[in-house]
Coordinates of C-alpha atoms in Angstrom, one line a residue:
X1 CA -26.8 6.2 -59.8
X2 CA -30.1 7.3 -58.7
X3 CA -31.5 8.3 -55.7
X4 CA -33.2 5.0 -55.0
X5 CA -30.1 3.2 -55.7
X6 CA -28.4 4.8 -53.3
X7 CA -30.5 4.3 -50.8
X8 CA -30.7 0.1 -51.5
X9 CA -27.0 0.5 -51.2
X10 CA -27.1 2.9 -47.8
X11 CA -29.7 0.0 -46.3
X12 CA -27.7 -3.1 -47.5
X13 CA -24.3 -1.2 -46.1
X14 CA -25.4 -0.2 -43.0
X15 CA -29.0 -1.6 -41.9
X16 CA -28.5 -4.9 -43.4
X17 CA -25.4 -5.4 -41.3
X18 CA -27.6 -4.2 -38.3
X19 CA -30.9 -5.8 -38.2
X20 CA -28.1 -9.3 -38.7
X21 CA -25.9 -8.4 -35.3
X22 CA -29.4 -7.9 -33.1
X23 CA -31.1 -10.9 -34.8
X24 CA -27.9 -12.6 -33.5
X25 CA -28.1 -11.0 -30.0
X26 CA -31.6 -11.6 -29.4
X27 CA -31.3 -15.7 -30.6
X28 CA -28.3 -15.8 -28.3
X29 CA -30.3 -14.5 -26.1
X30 CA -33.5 -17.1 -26.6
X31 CA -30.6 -19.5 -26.7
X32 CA -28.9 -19.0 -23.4
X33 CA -33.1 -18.6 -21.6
X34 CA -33.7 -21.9 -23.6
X35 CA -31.9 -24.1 -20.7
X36 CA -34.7 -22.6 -18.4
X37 CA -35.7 -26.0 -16.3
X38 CA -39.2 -26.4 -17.5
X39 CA -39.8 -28.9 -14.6
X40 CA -39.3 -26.0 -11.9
X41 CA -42.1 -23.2 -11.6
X42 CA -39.7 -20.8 -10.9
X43 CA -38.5 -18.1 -13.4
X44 CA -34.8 -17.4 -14.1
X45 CA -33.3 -14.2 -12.4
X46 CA -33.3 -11.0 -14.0
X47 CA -30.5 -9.7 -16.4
X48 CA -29.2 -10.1 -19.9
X49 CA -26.5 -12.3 -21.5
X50 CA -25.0 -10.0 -23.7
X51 CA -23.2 -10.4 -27.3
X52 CA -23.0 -14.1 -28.7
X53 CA -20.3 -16.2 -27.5
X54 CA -18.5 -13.2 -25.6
X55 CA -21.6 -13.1 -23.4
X56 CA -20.4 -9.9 -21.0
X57 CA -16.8 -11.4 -20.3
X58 CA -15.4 -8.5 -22.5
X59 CA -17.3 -5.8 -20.3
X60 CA -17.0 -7.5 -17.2
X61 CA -13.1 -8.0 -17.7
X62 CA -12.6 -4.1 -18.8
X63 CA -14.7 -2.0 -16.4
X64 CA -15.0 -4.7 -13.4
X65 CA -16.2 -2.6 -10.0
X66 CA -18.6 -0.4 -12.0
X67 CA -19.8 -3.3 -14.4
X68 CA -20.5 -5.2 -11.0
X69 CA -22.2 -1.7 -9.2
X70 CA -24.8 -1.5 -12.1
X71 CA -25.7 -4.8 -12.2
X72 CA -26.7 -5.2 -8.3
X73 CA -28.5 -1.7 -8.7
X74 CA -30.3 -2.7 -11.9
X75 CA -31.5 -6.4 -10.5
X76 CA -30.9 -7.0 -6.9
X77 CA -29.2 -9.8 -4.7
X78 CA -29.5 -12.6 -7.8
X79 CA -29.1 -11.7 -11.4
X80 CA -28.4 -13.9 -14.9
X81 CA -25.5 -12.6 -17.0
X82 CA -23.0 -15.1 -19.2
X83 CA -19.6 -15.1 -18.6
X84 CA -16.2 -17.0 -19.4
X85 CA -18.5 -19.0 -22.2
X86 CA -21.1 -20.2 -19.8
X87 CA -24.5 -18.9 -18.3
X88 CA -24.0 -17.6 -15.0
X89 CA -25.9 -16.7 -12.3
X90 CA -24.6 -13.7 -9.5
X91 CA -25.5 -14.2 -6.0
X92 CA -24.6 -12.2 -3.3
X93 CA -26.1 -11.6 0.7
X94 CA -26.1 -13.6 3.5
X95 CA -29.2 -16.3 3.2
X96 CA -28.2 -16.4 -0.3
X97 CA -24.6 -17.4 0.2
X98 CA -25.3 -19.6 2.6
X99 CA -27.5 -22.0 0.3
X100 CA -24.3 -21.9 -1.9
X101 CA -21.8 -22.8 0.8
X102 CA -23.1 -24.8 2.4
X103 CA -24.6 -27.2 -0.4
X104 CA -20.7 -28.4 -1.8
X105 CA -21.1 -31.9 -3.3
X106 CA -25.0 -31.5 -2.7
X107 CA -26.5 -28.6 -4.6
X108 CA -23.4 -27.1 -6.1
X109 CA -19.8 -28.3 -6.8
X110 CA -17.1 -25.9 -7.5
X111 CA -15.4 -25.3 -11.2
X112 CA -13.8 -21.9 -11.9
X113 CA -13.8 -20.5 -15.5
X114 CA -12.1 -23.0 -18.3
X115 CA -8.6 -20.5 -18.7
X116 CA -8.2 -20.5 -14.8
X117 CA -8.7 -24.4 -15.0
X118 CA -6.1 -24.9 -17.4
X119 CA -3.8 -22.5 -16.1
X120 CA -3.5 -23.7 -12.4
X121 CA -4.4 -26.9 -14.3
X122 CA -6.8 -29.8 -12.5
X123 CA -4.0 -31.3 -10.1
X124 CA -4.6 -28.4 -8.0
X125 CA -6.9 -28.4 -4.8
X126 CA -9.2 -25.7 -6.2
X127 CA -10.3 -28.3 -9.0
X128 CA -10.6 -31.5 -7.1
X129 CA -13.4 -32.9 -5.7
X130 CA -15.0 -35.6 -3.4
X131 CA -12.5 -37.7 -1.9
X132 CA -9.8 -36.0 -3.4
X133 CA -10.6 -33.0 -2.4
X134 CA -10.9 -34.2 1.2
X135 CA -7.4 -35.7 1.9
X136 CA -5.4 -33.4 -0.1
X137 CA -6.4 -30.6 1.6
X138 CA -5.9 -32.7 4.9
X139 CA -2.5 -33.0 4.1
X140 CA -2.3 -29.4 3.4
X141 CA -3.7 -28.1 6.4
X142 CA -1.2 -29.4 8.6
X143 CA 1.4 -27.0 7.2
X144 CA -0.9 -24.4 8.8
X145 CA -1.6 -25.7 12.2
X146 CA -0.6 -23.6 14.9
X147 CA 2.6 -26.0 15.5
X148 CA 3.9 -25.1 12.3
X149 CA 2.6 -21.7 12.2
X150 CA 4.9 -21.0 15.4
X151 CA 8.0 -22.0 13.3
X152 CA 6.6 -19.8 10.7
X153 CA 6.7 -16.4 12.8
X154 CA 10.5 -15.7 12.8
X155 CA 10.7 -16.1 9.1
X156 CA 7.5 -14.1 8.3
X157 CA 9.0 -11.4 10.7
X158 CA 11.9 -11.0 8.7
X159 CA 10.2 -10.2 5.5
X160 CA 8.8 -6.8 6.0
X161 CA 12.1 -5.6 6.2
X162 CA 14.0 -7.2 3.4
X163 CA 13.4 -6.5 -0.9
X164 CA 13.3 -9.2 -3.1
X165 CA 16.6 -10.5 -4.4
X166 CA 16.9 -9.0 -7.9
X167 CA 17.3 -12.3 -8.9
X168 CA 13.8 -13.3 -8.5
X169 CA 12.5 -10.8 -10.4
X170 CA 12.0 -12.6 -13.5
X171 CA 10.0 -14.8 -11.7
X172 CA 8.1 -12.2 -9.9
X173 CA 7.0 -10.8 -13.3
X174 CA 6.1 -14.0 -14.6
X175 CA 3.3 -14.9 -11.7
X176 CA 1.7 -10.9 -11.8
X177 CA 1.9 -12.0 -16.0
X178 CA 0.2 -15.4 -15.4
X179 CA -2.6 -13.6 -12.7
X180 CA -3.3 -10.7 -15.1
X181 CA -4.3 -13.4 -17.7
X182 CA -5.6 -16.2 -15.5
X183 CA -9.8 -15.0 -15.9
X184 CA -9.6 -14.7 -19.7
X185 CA -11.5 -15.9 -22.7
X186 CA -10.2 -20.1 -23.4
X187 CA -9.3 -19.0 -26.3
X188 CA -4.9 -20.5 -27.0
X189 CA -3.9 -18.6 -29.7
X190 CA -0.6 -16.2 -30.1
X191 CA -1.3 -13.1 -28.1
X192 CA -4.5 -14.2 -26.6
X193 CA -4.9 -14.0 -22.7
X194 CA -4.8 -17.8 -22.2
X195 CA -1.7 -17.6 -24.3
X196 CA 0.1 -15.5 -22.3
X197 CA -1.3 -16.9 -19.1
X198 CA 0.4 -20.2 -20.0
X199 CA 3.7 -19.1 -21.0
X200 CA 4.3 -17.2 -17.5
X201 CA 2.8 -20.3 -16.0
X202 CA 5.3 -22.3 -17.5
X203 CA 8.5 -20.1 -15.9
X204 CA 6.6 -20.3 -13.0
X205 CA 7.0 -24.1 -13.2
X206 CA 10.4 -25.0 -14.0
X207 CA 11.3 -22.7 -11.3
X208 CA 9.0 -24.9 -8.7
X209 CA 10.5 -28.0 -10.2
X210 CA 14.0 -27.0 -9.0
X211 CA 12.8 -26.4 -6.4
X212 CA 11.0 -30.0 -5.8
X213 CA 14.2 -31.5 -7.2
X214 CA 16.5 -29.9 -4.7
X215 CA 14.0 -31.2 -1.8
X216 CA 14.3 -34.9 -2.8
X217 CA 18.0 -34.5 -3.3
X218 CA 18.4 -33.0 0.5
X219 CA 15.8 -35.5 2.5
X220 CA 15.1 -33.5 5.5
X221 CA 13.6 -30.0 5.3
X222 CA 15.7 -26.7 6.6
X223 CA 15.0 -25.7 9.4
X224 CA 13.2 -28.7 11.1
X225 CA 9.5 -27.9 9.8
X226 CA 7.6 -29.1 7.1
X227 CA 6.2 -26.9 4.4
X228 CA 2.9 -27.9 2.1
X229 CA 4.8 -28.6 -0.6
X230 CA 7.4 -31.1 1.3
X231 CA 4.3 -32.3 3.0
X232 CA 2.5 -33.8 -0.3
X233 CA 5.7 -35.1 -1.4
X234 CA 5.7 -37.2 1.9
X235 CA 1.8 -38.1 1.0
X236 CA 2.4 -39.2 -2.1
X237 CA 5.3 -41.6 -1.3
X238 CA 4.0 -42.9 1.8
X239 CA 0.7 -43.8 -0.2
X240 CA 2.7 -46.0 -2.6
X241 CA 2.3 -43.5 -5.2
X242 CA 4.4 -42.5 -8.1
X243 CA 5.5 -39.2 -7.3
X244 CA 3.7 -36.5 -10.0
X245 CA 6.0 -33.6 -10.5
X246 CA 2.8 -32.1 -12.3
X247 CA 0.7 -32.1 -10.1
X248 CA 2.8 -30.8 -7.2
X249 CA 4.0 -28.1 -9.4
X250 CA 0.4 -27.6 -10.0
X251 CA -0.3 -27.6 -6.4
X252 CA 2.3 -25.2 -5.5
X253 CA 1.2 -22.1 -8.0
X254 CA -2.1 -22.8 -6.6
X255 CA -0.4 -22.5 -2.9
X256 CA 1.8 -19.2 -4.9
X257 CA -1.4 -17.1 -5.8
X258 CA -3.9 -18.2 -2.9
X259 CA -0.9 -17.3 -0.5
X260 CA 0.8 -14.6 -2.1
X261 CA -1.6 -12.1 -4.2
X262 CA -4.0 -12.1 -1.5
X263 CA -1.9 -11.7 1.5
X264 CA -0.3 -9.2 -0.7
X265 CA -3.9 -7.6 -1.3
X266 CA -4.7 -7.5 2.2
X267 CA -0.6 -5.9 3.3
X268 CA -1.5 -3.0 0.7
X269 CA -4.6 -2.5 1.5
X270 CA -4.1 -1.9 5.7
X271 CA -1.1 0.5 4.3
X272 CA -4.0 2.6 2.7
X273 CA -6.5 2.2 5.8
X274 CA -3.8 2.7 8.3
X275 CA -2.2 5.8 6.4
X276 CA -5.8 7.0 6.2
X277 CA -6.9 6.5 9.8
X278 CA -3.8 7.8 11.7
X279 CA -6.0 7.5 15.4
X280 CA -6.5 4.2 14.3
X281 CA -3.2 3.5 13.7
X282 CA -2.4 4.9 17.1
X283 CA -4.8 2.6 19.3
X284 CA -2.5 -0.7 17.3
X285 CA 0.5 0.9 18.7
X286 CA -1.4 1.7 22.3
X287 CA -1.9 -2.2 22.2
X288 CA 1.5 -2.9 20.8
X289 CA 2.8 -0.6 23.6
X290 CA 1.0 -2.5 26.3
X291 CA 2.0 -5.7 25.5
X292 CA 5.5 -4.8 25.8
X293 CA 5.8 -5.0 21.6
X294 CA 6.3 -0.9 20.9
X295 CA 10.1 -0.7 23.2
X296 CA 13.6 -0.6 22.2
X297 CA 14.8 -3.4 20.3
X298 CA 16.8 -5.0 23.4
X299 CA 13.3 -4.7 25.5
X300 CA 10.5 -5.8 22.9
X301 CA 8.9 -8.9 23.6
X302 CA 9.7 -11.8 20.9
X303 CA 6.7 -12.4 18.6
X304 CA 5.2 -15.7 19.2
X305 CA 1.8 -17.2 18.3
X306 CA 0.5 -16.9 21.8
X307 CA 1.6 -12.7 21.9
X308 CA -0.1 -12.3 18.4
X309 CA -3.2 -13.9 19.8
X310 CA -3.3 -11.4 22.5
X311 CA -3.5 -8.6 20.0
X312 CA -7.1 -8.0 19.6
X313 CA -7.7 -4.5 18.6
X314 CA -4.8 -5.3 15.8
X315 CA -6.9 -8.4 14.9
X316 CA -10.2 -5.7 14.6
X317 CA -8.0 -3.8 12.4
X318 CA -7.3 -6.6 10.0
X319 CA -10.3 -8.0 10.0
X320 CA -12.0 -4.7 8.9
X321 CA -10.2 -3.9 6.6
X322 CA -10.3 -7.5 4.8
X323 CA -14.3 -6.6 5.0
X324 CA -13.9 -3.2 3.0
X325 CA -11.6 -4.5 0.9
X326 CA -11.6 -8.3 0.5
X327 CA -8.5 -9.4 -2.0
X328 CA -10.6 -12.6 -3.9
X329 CA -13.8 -11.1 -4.7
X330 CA -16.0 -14.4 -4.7
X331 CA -15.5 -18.2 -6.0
X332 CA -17.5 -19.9 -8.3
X333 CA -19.6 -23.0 -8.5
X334 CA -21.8 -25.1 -10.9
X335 CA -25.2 -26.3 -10.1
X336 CA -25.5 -30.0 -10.2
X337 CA -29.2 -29.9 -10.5
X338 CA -31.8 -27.1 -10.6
X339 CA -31.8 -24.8 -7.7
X340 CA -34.8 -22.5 -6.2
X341 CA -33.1 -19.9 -4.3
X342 CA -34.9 -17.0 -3.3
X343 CA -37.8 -16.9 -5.6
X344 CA -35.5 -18.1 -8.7
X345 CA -34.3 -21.4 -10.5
X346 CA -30.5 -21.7 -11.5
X347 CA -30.9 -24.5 -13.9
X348 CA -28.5 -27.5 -13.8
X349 CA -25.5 -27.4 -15.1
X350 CA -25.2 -23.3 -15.1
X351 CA -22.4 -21.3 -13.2
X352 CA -22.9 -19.4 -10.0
X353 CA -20.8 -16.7 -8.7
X354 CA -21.0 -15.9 -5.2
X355 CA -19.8 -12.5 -4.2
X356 CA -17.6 -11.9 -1.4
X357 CA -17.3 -7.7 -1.5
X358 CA -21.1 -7.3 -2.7
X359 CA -22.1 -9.4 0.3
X360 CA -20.0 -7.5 2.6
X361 CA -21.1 -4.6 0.9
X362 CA -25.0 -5.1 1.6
X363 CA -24.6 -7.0 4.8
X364 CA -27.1 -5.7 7.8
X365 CA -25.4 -6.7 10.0
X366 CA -22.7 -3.7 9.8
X367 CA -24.0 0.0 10.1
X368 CA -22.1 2.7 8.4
X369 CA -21.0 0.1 6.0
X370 CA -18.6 2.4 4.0
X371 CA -16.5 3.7 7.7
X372 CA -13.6 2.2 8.9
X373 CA -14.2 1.5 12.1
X374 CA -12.5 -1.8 13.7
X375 CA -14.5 -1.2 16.8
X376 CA -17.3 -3.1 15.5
X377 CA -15.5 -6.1 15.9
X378 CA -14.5 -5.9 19.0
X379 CA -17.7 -6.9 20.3
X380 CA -18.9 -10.6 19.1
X381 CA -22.0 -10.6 17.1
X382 CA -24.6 -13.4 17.0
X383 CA -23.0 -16.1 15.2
X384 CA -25.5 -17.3 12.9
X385 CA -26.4 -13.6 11.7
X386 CA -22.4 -13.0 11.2
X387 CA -21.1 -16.2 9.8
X388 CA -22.2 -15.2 6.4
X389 CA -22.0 -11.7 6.2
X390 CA -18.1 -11.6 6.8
X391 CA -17.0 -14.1 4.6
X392 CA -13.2 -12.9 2.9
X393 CA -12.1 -16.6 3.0
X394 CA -15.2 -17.7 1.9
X395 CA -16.8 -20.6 3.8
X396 CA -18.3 -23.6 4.1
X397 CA -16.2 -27.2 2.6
X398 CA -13.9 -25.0 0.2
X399 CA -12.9 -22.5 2.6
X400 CA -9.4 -21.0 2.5
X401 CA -6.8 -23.6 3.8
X402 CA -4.3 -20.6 4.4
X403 CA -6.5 -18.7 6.4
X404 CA -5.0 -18.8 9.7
X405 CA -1.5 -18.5 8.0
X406 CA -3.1 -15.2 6.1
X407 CA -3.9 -14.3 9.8
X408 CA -0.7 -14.1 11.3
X409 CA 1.2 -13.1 8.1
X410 CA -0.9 -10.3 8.4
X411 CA -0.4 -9.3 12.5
X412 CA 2.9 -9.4 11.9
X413 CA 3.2 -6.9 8.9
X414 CA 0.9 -4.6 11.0
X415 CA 3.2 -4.7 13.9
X416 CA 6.0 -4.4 11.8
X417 CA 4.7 -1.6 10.2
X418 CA 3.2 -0.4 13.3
X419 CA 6.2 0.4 15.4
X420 CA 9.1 0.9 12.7
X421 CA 7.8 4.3 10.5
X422 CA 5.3 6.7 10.0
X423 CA 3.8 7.3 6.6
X424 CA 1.8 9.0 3.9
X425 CA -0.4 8.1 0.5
X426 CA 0.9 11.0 -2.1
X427 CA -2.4 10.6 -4.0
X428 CA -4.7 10.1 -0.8
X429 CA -7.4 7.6 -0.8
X430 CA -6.8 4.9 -3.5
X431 CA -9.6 3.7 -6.3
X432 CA -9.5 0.1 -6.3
X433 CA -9.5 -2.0 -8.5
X434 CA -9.8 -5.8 -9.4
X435 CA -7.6 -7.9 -11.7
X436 CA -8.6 -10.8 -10.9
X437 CA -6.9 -9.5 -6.9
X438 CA -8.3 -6.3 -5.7
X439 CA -5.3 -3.6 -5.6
X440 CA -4.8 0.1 -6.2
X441 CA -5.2 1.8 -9.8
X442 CA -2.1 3.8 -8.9
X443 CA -0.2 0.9 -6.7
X444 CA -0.4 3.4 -3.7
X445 CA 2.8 5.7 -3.9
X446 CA 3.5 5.9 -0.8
X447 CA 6.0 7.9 1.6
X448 CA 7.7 6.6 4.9
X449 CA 9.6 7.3 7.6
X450 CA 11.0 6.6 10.7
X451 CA 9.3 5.9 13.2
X452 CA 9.9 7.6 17.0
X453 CA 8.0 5.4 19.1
X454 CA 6.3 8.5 21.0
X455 CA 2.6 7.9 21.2

């Protein structure tokens, strides 16, 4: 073969093969610009859309935080990108946020990526709307008002110091398989994500419908209070409905992973702050100690909702931490028709992320962003220059139902924790990470012991 021939065959091998794969990425790219609104003036935001049909899920999904990093460094506050299978648009800050919130129903509506859709599946809160939207989480919230809240306290108290039966633990590594996989490409073949996401979710589900079963069967709740799944049971027969055992097992893995991956998020993550910041740790016990909560056991004052709300400085502590290290690090939305937000259109019909950690992270309304220091809440801040820029429950119509509940859960861990043992991260200060919850890369090992209860 001659010289010539070889090089046809090096160009049809190699180049051939090339020149195709960026034709492709720059008519995906045309493509995805293509839904531009040509009725608004306004441009699109900065950024790229990646490979065709993957978009950037498959970078996004692998290197998270630092995919995240370079994108607000490389185009700002607003950027384009294409995730899950749809054009998306990033948007993080105050103002910006703000526009999003607060236009639910109006501007924006929310839907979350098509695998977390049909893994929660649409009888859950996250994916109703309107009307629906309204009165089931009506009905939800009044398993968190601060009536049933106070029932709450003893049996929240007791946790911290009890393991999970070993019996559970089938069921425990079925929901961490089911959040692993529940942002993934919709893609419901063998092996895939979505695949895998299901198959947990399913576990997940008979073991709720036992559950649901053995509530009919016994009538009246233990214990004398209500919880939110006993409490849309109740809704649904006293509306004359048929009861829909899907959609309340739907309902309660939504209630499971909103309740118990971020909580759990939030528990870890004041062990690492806590561990880190031992004079920190000291003023909670100061305040524990003056309010009669750091005694002997025979002395200590009984935990009720009225001593937890006494605990500011412990309430500082949790609420700086949750801005650090927020566990759900933003929602998502759809625009319902073209919006102009800060010098850009999102055109109708395209996704809109709105970040939680990056607006937190680039909020002026904190100085020395990266210390933790719960001081800075213990003065109040103007409440329109705040209500934005601290937003770990997010805000506005779809704000967190479990918020208060996340509160208290979370008091009471620190006190727990606070006056029962001392303790120390064996690899120091954690690198976080987020899958879809934000945790530790190494899960924090973590030594304790007893506590004295000598300040």
């Amino acid at each position: 073969m001659g010289f010539s021939a070889l090089v046809a065959s090096a160009l049809c091998t190699f180049l051939l093969p090339l020149l195709l794969f960026l034709a492709a990425v720059k008519l995906w790219d045309l493509y995805c610009v293509s839904s531009r609104d040509p009725n608004c003036p306004l441009p699109l935001p900065p950024g790229t859309m990646g490979l065709p049909f993957f978009g950037e899920t498959l970078q996004m999904v692998l290197q998270r935080r630092k995919f995240l990093e370079m994108k607000r460094r490389k185009y700002g506050f607003i950027y384009k990108t294409h995730l899950f299978g749809r054009p998306t648009v990033r948007v993080m800050g105050a103002e910006n946020v703000r526009h999003i919130l607060l236009g639910e129903h109006r501007l924006v509506s929310v839907q979350w990526p098509a695998s977390v859709r049909t893994i929660l599946g649409s009888g859950c809160l996250s994916n109703l709307h309107n009307g629906q939207h309204k009165h089931r989480k009506k009905v939800i919230m009044q398993a968190f008002s601060r009536d049933a809240l106070q029932h709450y306290v003893p049996v929240i108290q007791e946790e911290p110091r009890q393991a999970s039966p070993d019996g559970e633990q089938q069921l425990v590594e079925a929901f961490e398989e089911m959040i692993r996989n529940l942002f993934s490409l919709p893609i419901d073949v063998p092996f895939s994500g979505l695949y895998r996401g299901l198959r947990a979710r399913n576990i997940i589900h008979a073991k709720i419908e036992e559950n649901i079963r053995a509530k009919m069967a016994r009538k009246e709740p233990e214990g004398g209070y209500k919880d939110a799944l006993q409490l849309l049971m109740e809704y649904t027969q006293g509306n004359g409905e048929q009861l829909n055992m899907q959609e309340l097992k739907e309902s309660a893995t939504e209630l499971l992973f909103g309740g118990h991956e971020t909580t759990a998020s939030a528990a870890t993550s004041l062990i690492a702050f806590l561990g880190l910041h031992h004079d920190v740790l000291q003023k909670v016990r100061k305040e524990l100690q003056v309010k009669g909560l750091l005694c002997s056991p025979n002395q200590e004052k009984q935990l009720d909702m009225e001593v937890l709300e006494q605990l500011k400085y412990t309430g500082c502590v949790i609420k700086e931490t949750l801005r650090l290290s927020p566990p759900v690090p933003g929602g998502f939305r759809i625009a319902l028709k073209t919006l102009e937000l800060n010098g850009y259109q999102i055109p109708k019909g395209w996704n809109v992320i709105y970040s939680i950690c990056d607006t937190h992270d680039v909020a002026d309304l904190f100085t020395n962003k990266d210390e933790f220091n719960p001081d800075r809440f213990m003065s109040p801040s103007p409440e329109d220059s705040s209500r934005f820029s601290f937003i770990p429950f997010g805000g506005g119509l779809r704000s967190c139902v479990g918020k208060e509940f996340a509160k208290v859960l979370l008091k009471i861990f620190t006190v727990e924790l606070a006056r029962s043992c001392d303790w120390q991260l064996l690899n120091g200060p954690p690198t976080m990470k987020t899958g879809p919850i934000v945790y530790p890369v190494d899960n924090l090992p973590t030594k304790f012991i007893g506590f004295s209860g000598q300040i």
